[in-house]
Tab-separated table of C-alpha atoms and ligand atoms in Angstrom:
chain	number	residue	atom	x	y	z
A	239	UNK	CA	30.067	15.468	-26.491
A	240	UNK	CA	26.445	16.613	-26.375
A	241	UNK	CA	25.364	19.580	-24.288
A	242	UNK	CA	22.338	18.713	-22.116
A	243	UNK	CA	20.534	20.155	-19.119
A	244	UNK	CA	19.962	18.144	-15.971
A	245	UNK	CA	16.709	19.402	-14.413
A	246	UNK	CA	16.805	18.035	-10.876
A	247	UNK	CA	14.153	18.253	-8.181
A	248	UNK	CA	15.562	20.007	-5.117
A	249	UNK	CA	14.024	20.141	-1.654
A	250	UNK	CA	15.578	21.336	1.565
A	251	UNK	CA	13.108	20.891	4.441
A	252	UNK	CA	14.824	23.725	6.368
A	253	UNK	CA	14.274	26.355	3.672
A	254	UNK	CA	11.760	25.105	1.065
A	255	UNK	CA	8.012	24.759	1.463
A	256	UNK	CA	7.797	22.610	-1.694
A	257	UNK	CA	10.203	20.942	-4.147
A	258	UNK	CA	11.569	23.087	-7.008
A	259	UNK	CA	13.666	22.277	-10.085
A	260	UNK	CA	17.259	23.381	-10.509
A	261	UNK	CA	19.022	23.222	-13.892
A	262	UNK	CA	22.636	22.086	-14.348
A	263	UNK	CA	24.358	22.370	-17.763
A	264	UNK	CA	26.316	19.235	-18.618
A	265	UNK	CA	28.602	17.926	-21.387
A	266	UNK	CA	27.394	14.376	-21.917
A	267	UNK	CA	30.164	11.981	-22.852
A	268	UNK	CA	29.219	8.695	-24.566
A	269	UNK	CA	28.761	5.697	-22.254
A	270	UNK	CA	28.447	7.614	-18.978
A	271	UNK	CA	25.813	6.336	-16.556
A	272	UNK	CA	23.205	8.571	-14.989
A	273	UNK	CA	24.779	7.990	-11.581
A	274	UNK	CA	28.197	9.117	-12.776
A	275	UNK	CA	26.608	12.291	-14.215
A	276	UNK	CA	25.153	13.038	-10.786
A	277	UNK	CA	28.511	12.324	-9.148
A	278	UNK	CA	30.163	14.803	-11.519
A	279	UNK	CA	27.482	17.451	-10.961
A	280	UNK	CA	27.943	17.099	-7.211
A	281	UNK	CA	31.736	17.183	-7.456
A	282	UNK	CA	32.035	20.004	-10.015
A	283	UNK	CA	28.929	22.185	-9.619
A	284	UNK	CA	26.933	21.657	-6.434
A	285	UNK	CA	28.115	19.719	-3.354
A	286	UNK	CA	24.735	20.269	-1.701
A	287	UNK	CA	22.908	17.893	-4.094
A	288	UNK	CA	21.596	14.892	-2.116
A	289	UNK	CA	20.894	11.404	-3.499
A	290	UNK	CA	21.575	7.816	-2.426
A	291	UNK	CA	24.207	5.540	-3.952
A	292	UNK	CA	26.660	2.905	-2.864
A	293	UNK	CA	27.793	0.040	-5.116
A	294	UNK	CA	27.593	1.648	-8.569
A	295	UNK	CA	26.987	-1.868	-9.930
A	296	UNK	CA	23.209	-2.490	-9.751
A	297	UNK	CA	23.590	-4.586	-6.606
A	298	UNK	CA	22.784	-2.494	-3.516
A	299	UNK	CA	19.508	-1.024	-4.822
A	300	UNK	CA	20.113	2.444	-3.359
A	301	UNK	CA	20.251	4.662	-6.477
A	302	UNK	CA	16.654	4.291	-7.748
A	303	UNK	CA	15.076	7.590	-8.836
A	304	UNK	CA	12.556	8.849	-11.369
A	305	UNK	CA	13.563	10.173	-14.779
A	306	UNK	CA	10.840	11.865	-16.834
A	307	UNK	CA	8.329	10.418	-14.371
A	308	UNK	CA	9.450	6.769	-14.388
A	309	UNK	CA	11.612	4.923	-11.884
A	310	UNK	CA	14.972	3.445	-12.867
A	311	UNK	CA	18.339	2.536	-11.411
A	312	UNK	CA	20.783	5.402	-12.027
A	313	UNK	CA	23.923	3.245	-12.034
A	314	UNK	CA	22.474	0.802	-14.572
A	315	UNK	CA	21.241	3.372	-17.101
A	316	UNK	CA	23.205	5.163	-19.802
A	317	UNK	CA	22.412	8.881	-19.544
A	318	UNK	CA	22.385	9.325	-23.340
A	319	UNK	CA	19.248	7.144	-23.572
A	320	UNK	CA	17.353	9.527	-21.306
A	321	UNK	CA	17.706	12.876	-23.084
A	322	UNK	CA	14.396	14.423	-24.181
A	323	UNK	CA	14.609	17.741	-26.029
A	324	UNK	CA	18.050	18.322	-24.540
A	325	UNK	CA	16.846	17.729	-20.949
A	326	UNK	CA	17.106	14.929	-18.388
A	327	UNK	CA	14.498	15.581	-15.697
A	328	UNK	CA	15.088	13.782	-12.408
A	329	UNK	CA	12.695	13.416	-9.468
A	330	UNK	CA	12.775	11.351	-6.289
A	331	UNK	CA	10.906	8.027	-6.169
A	332	UNK	CA	7.115	8.264	-5.871
A	333	UNK	CA	4.724	6.951	-3.198
A	334	UNK	CA	7.156	7.980	-0.442
A	335	UNK	CA	7.850	11.232	1.409
A	336	UNK	CA	10.829	13.279	0.231
A	337	UNK	CA	13.440	13.862	2.930
A	338	UNK	CA	15.802	15.967	0.837
A	339	UNK	CA	16.361	16.402	-2.944
A	340	UNK	CA	16.306	12.833	-4.366
A	341	UNK	CA	16.340	11.084	-0.991
A	342	UNK	CA	13.010	9.598	0.123
A	343	UNK	CA	11.846	8.041	3.380
A	344	UNK	CA	11.860	4.306	2.605
A	345	UNK	CA	10.219	3.282	5.870
A	346	UNK	CA	6.774	2.516	4.291
A	347	UNK	CA	8.573	0.195	1.850
A	348	UNK	CA	10.411	-1.647	4.663
A	349	UNK	CA	7.221	-1.764	6.760
A	350	UNK	CA	5.395	-3.374	3.862
A	351	UNK	CA	8.141	-5.984	3.437
A	352	UNK	CA	7.953	-6.964	7.105
A	353	UNK	CA	4.274	-7.909	6.603
A	354	UNK	CA	5.261	-11.056	4.670
A	355	UNK	CA	7.835	-12.214	7.246
A	356	UNK	CA	10.651	-12.319	4.674
A	357	UNK	CA	12.716	-15.055	6.246
A	358	UNK	CA	12.742	-18.828	5.981
A	359	UNK	CA	10.527	-20.647	8.490
A	360	UNK	CA	11.447	-24.329	8.159
A	361	UNK	CA	9.765	-27.170	10.003
A	362	UNK	CA	10.769	-27.110	13.677
A	363	UNK	CA	11.397	-30.862	13.483
A	364	UNK	CA	14.032	-30.420	10.770
A	365	UNK	CA	17.482	-31.536	11.774
A	366	UNK	CA	19.319	-28.226	12.340
A	367	UNK	CA	22.683	-29.979	11.971
A	368	UNK	CA	21.902	-30.948	8.378
A	369	UNK	CA	22.081	-28.658	5.356
A	370	UNK	CA	18.683	-27.960	3.757
A	371	UNK	CA	19.231	-28.824	0.141
A	372	UNK	CA	17.161	-28.008	-2.932
A	373	UNK	CA	17.062	-29.613	-6.348
A	374	UNK	CA	17.674	-27.446	-9.394
A	375	UNK	CA	13.967	-27.663	-10.244
A	376	UNK	CA	13.002	-26.488	-6.743
A	377	UNK	CA	15.399	-23.564	-6.946
A	378	UNK	CA	14.154	-22.694	-10.431
A	379	UNK	CA	10.764	-21.784	-8.864
A	380	UNK	CA	12.359	-18.944	-6.890
A	381	UNK	CA	15.331	-18.176	-9.110
A	382	UNK	CA	13.957	-14.959	-10.681
A	383	UNK	CA	12.607	-13.501	-7.475
A	384	UNK	CA	15.892	-13.928	-5.614
A	385	UNK	CA	17.379	-11.307	-7.956
A	386	UNK	CA	15.346	-8.534	-6.262
A	387	UNK	CA	17.721	-5.873	-4.895
A	388	UNK	CA	15.029	-4.006	-2.912
A	389	UNK	CA	15.506	-0.788	-4.860
A	390	UNK	CA	11.798	0.239	-4.480
A	391	UNK	CA	11.491	1.310	-8.137
A	392	UNK	CA	8.366	-0.845	-8.415
A	393	UNK	CA	6.951	0.547	-5.163
A	394	UNK	CA	7.472	4.080	-6.530
A	395	UNK	CA	5.554	3.488	-9.746
A	396	UNK	CA	2.761	1.159	-8.560
A	397	UNK	CA	-0.587	2.765	-9.396
A	398	UNK	CA	-2.488	0.969	-6.634
A	399	UNK	CA	-0.129	2.316	-3.957
A	400	UNK	CA	-0.993	5.827	-5.091
A	401	UNK	CA	-4.595	5.309	-3.984
A	402	UNK	CA	-4.131	2.636	-1.296
A	403	UNK	CA	-0.977	3.089	0.819
A	404	UNK	CA	-1.941	-0.109	2.690
A	405	UNK	CA	-1.460	-2.205	-0.472
A	406	UNK	CA	1.456	-4.596	0.064
A	407	UNK	CA	3.101	-3.433	-3.168
A	408	UNK	CA	4.912	-5.416	-5.870
A	409	UNK	CA	8.260	-6.052	-4.150
A	410	UNK	CA	6.571	-7.280	-0.973
A	411	UNK	CA	4.271	-9.611	-2.886
A	412	UNK	CA	7.256	-10.881	-4.873
A	413	UNK	CA	9.105	-11.477	-1.604
A	414	UNK	CA	6.038	-13.308	-0.249
A	415	UNK	CA	6.123	-15.498	-3.363
A	416	UNK	CA	9.806	-16.244	-2.760
A	417	UNK	CA	9.002	-17.976	0.553
A	418	UNK	CA	5.674	-19.498	-0.537
A	419	UNK	CA	7.498	-21.293	-3.347
A	420	UNK	CA	10.639	-22.142	-1.352
A	421	UNK	CA	10.712	-25.936	-0.841
A	422	UNK	CA	12.495	-25.464	2.523
A	423	UNK	CA	9.744	-23.316	4.074
A	424	UNK	CA	7.024	-24.943	6.191
A	425	UNK	CA	4.522	-22.055	6.364
A	426	UNK	CA	3.205	-21.996	2.805
A	427	UNK	CA	-0.488	-22.174	3.788
A	428	UNK	CA	-0.231	-19.410	6.416
A	429	UNK	CA	1.663	-17.254	3.946
A	430	UNK	CA	-0.950	-17.816	1.228
A	431	UNK	CA	-3.719	-16.880	3.675
A	432	UNK	CA	-1.883	-13.692	4.648
A	433	UNK	CA	-1.215	-12.395	1.125
A	434	UNK	CA	-4.781	-13.214	0.043
A	435	UNK	CA	-6.237	-10.765	2.567
A	436	UNK	CA	-7.370	-7.229	1.739
A	437	UNK	CA	-4.458	-5.108	0.319
A	438	UNK	CA	-2.707	-8.303	-0.861
A	439	UNK	CA	-2.335	-10.128	-4.190
A	440	UNK	CA	-5.938	-9.676	-5.257
A	441	UNK	CA	-5.766	-5.876	-5.059
A	442	UNK	CA	-3.182	-5.636	-7.860
A	443	UNK	CA	-4.765	-4.251	-11.051
A	444	UNK	CA	-2.274	-5.954	-13.454
A	445	UNK	CA	-1.057	-2.662	-14.912
A	446	UNK	CA	2.401	-4.240	-15.373
A	447	UNK	CA	4.256	-1.080	-14.410
A	448	UNK	CA	6.265	-2.871	-11.689
A	449	UNK	CA	7.659	-5.446	-14.116
A	450	UNK	CA	8.426	-2.725	-16.681
A	451	UNK	CA	10.351	-0.629	-14.152
A	452	UNK	CA	12.137	-3.453	-12.301
A	453	UNK	CA	15.875	-3.437	-13.121
A	454	UNK	CA	16.221	-7.172	-12.295
A	455	UNK	CA	14.589	-10.424	-13.351
A	456	UNK	CA	12.086	-10.367	-10.468
A	457	UNK	CA	9.040	-9.607	-12.688
A	458	UNK	CA	6.733	-8.853	-9.735
A	459	UNK	CA	3.490	-9.074	-11.728
A	460	UNK	CA	4.291	-12.636	-12.852
A	461	UNK	CA	5.037	-13.552	-9.224
A	462	UNK	CA	1.693	-12.072	-8.113
A	463	UNK	CA	-0.145	-14.120	-10.731
A	464	UNK	CA	1.651	-17.318	-9.650
A	465	UNK	CA	0.786	-16.609	-6.017
A	466	UNK	CA	-2.899	-16.125	-6.854
A	467	UNK	CA	-2.941	-19.423	-8.710
A	468	UNK	CA	-1.186	-21.183	-5.822
A	469	UNK	CA	-3.736	-19.734	-3.383
A	470	UNK	CA	-6.680	-21.033	-5.393
A	471	UNK	CA	-5.044	-24.452	-5.819
A	472	UNK	CA	-4.445	-24.606	-2.058
A	473	UNK	CA	-8.126	-23.779	-1.409
A	474	UNK	CA	-7.450	-20.313	0.008
A	475	UNK	CA	-10.633	-18.948	-1.522
A	476	UNK	CA	-12.513	-17.445	1.411
A	477	UNK	CA	-11.723	-13.873	0.385
A	478	UNK	CA	-13.186	-11.303	-2.010
A	479	UNK	CA	-10.382	-11.531	-4.577
A	480	UNK	CA	-10.496	-15.309	-5.022
A	481	UNK	CA	-14.308	-15.327	-5.068
A	482	UNK	CA	-14.244	-12.595	-7.720
A	483	UNK	CA	-11.807	-14.586	-9.898
A	484	UNK	CA	-13.820	-17.793	-9.486
A	485	UNK	CA	-17.092	-15.969	-10.203
A	486	UNK	CA	-15.546	-14.482	-13.326
A	487	UNK	CA	-14.527	-17.938	-14.503
A	488	UNK	CA	-17.961	-19.403	-13.710
A	489	UNK	CA	-19.946	-16.842	-15.664
A	490	UNK	CA	-17.646	-16.515	-18.688
A	491	UNK	CA	-17.056	-20.276	-18.754
A	492	UNK	CA	-20.819	-21.046	-18.719
A	493	UNK	CA	-22.207	-18.404	-21.031
A	494	UNK	CA	-19.201	-16.821	-22.758
A	495	UNK	CA	-20.276	-13.531	-21.153
A	496	UNK	CA	-19.370	-11.743	-17.966
A	497	UNK	CA	-22.403	-11.467	-15.672
A	498	UNK	CA	-21.722	-8.169	-13.964
A	499	UNK	CA	-24.884	-8.398	-11.868
A	500	UNK	CA	-23.758	-11.696	-10.337
A	501	UNK	CA	-20.119	-10.788	-9.736
A	502	UNK	CA	-20.362	-8.222	-6.868
A	503	UNK	CA	-22.498	-10.532	-4.669
A	504	UNK	CA	-20.344	-13.554	-5.605
A	505	UNK	CA	-17.219	-11.587	-4.632
A	506	UNK	CA	-18.321	-10.529	-1.150
A	507	UNK	CA	-20.256	-13.782	-0.493
A	508	UNK	CA	-24.008	-14.357	-0.976
A	509	UNK	CA	-24.629	-14.688	2.775
A	510	UNK	CA	-22.448	-11.785	3.837
A	511	UNK	CA	-25.382	-9.498	4.659
A	512	UNK	CA	-23.360	-6.470	5.962
A	513	UNK	CA	-21.163	-6.491	2.827
A	514	UNK	CA	-24.189	-6.878	0.539
A	515	UNK	CA	-25.854	-3.923	2.283
A	516	UNK	CA	-22.564	-2.031	1.853
A	517	UNK	CA	-22.810	-2.546	-1.921
A	518	UNK	CA	-26.275	-1.008	-2.111
A	519	UNK	CA	-25.281	2.695	-2.247
A	520	UNK	CA	-22.991	1.994	-5.212
A	521	UNK	CA	-25.751	-0.025	-6.911
A	522	UNK	CA	-28.271	2.777	-6.337
A	523	UNK	CA	-25.858	5.421	-7.682
A	524	UNK	CA	-25.204	3.305	-10.771
A	525	UNK	CA	-28.944	2.823	-11.309
A	526	UNK	CA	-29.639	6.584	-10.965
A	527	UNK	CA	-26.993	7.323	-13.597
A	528	UNK	CA	-28.105	4.560	-15.940
A	529	UNK	CA	-24.817	2.686	-15.484
A	530	UNK	CA	-26.123	-0.607	-14.127
A	531	UNK	CA	-25.478	-3.620	-16.357
A	532	UNK	CA	-28.549	-4.948	-18.264
A	533	UNK	CA	-30.393	-7.884	-16.664
A	534	UNK	CA	-30.416	-9.682	-20.022
A	535	UNK	CA	-27.023	-9.451	-21.672
A	536	UNK	CA	-26.782	-8.015	-25.190
A	537	UNK	CA	-25.870	-10.653	-27.743
A	538	UNK	CA	-22.195	-10.621	-28.653
A	539	UNK	CA	-20.376	-11.929	-31.697
A	540	UNK	CA	-18.381	-15.146	-31.489
A	541	UNK	CA	-19.623	-15.993	-27.993
A	542	UNK	CA	-19.322	-19.704	-28.829
A	543	UNK	CA	-15.623	-19.132	-29.523
A	544	UNK	CA	-15.153	-17.572	-26.092
A	545	UNK	CA	-16.761	-20.650	-24.512
A	546	UNK	CA	-14.581	-22.934	-26.610
A	547	UNK	CA	-11.393	-21.075	-25.572
A	548	UNK	CA	-12.493	-21.341	-21.955
A	549	UNK	CA	-13.193	-25.061	-22.082
A	550	UNK	CA	-9.839	-25.673	-23.837
A	551	UNK	CA	-8.184	-23.699	-21.072
A	552	UNK	CA	-9.984	-25.746	-18.398
A	553	UNK	CA	-8.829	-28.981	-20.087
A	554	UNK	CA	-5.264	-27.653	-20.206
A	555	UNK	CA	-5.418	-26.587	-16.568
A	556	UNK	CA	-6.590	-30.042	-15.425
B	239	SF4	S1	0.974	-4.809	-11.775
B	239	SF4	FE1	0.011	-4.686	-9.740
B	239	SF4	S2	1.679	-4.558	-8.273
B	239	SF4	FE2	2.540	-4.129	-10.310
B	239	SF4	S3	2.492	-1.892	-10.453
B	239	SF4	FE3	0.580	-2.616	-11.373
B	239	SF4	S4	-0.913	-2.632	-9.681
B	239	SF4	FE4	1.137	-2.443	-8.758
B	240	SF4	S1	11.044	-6.133	-7.501
B	240	SF4	FE1	12.489	-5.113	-8.879
B	240	SF4	S2	11.890	-2.946	-8.777
B	240	SF4	FE2	10.961	-3.959	-7.039
B	240	SF4	S3	12.386	-3.702	-5.352
B	240	SF4	FE3	12.886	-5.671	-6.306
B	240	SF4	S4	14.430	-5.188	-7.811
B	240	SF4	FE4	13.521	-3.251	-7.260
B	241	FES	S1	24.457	2.355	-6.596
B	241	FES	FE1	23.989	0.331	-5.939
B	241	FES	S2	22.340	-0.212	-7.233
B	241	FES	FE2	22.976	1.699	-8.030
């Protein structure tokens, strides 16, 4: 058995002004999960330690926490894989307020989920007496995303949520996808419109952290990309994100180069005078600091290859 130290973030709102770390010595036996280590620490050393758990089987989603700064599911992770220099450092999930020790206030996560109306809205004319069936192929479209256990690990580690708490977040956008792609739902277009608005699918920066941290097969980033594609195919393009993506494709597809002078106006809309005026201070600041893109693009190597890749892609897409 290896001797390790559990360094756990503690916070009691009645006595602490800020979180602090407390160390617990521990004899790590092979095969023990992180959650069972915490259970033993609470039973044998400190009954005041607070954290959430229920199923112990990676089903209920309640035991997500951060270890060495990254979110994971405590009941699904072997503790021995987490030791760094003899220490396992545990913090509560990020992007949410700490209530006590490792327990966070999940309300912003639930509030975000409610934005995508996460329930089936079938056609009102459907026969309610008849079962709504799906083919295997139809179910395959939503198979991965139905594995989400709402643990909020992705919400904790999403970089956009750190700077924009209004961002829907990966789990919510994955849940939106689940109903957009469900053959039994009748509100696909409304749903696509809703998630294409500000703080929705187009605000994701593709960092991939959500898919890396997710303990299930949900792969939120892949679901966000599929939703964006579905929105463009359905003609939901009257928004900054879709215009930006289309503008990107236009300029790179035509010239092999990204026209950064064209893209901001294309994204907000050429006739959107208030938004264009809103861009001016940024443009002026960039100009003053010599950061504005050149009017005539520098030549770049293999530009013809970029164009060729793009046209192949367009052929494939059609
Ligand atoms: S890929 Fe997008 S949704 Fe996922 S963590 Fe990064 S910014 Fe957030
Ligand atoms: S998408 Fe993955 S990480 Fe996010 S809540 Fe669902 S299961 Fe957890
Ligand atoms: S305790 Fe239920 S998912 Fe870990």
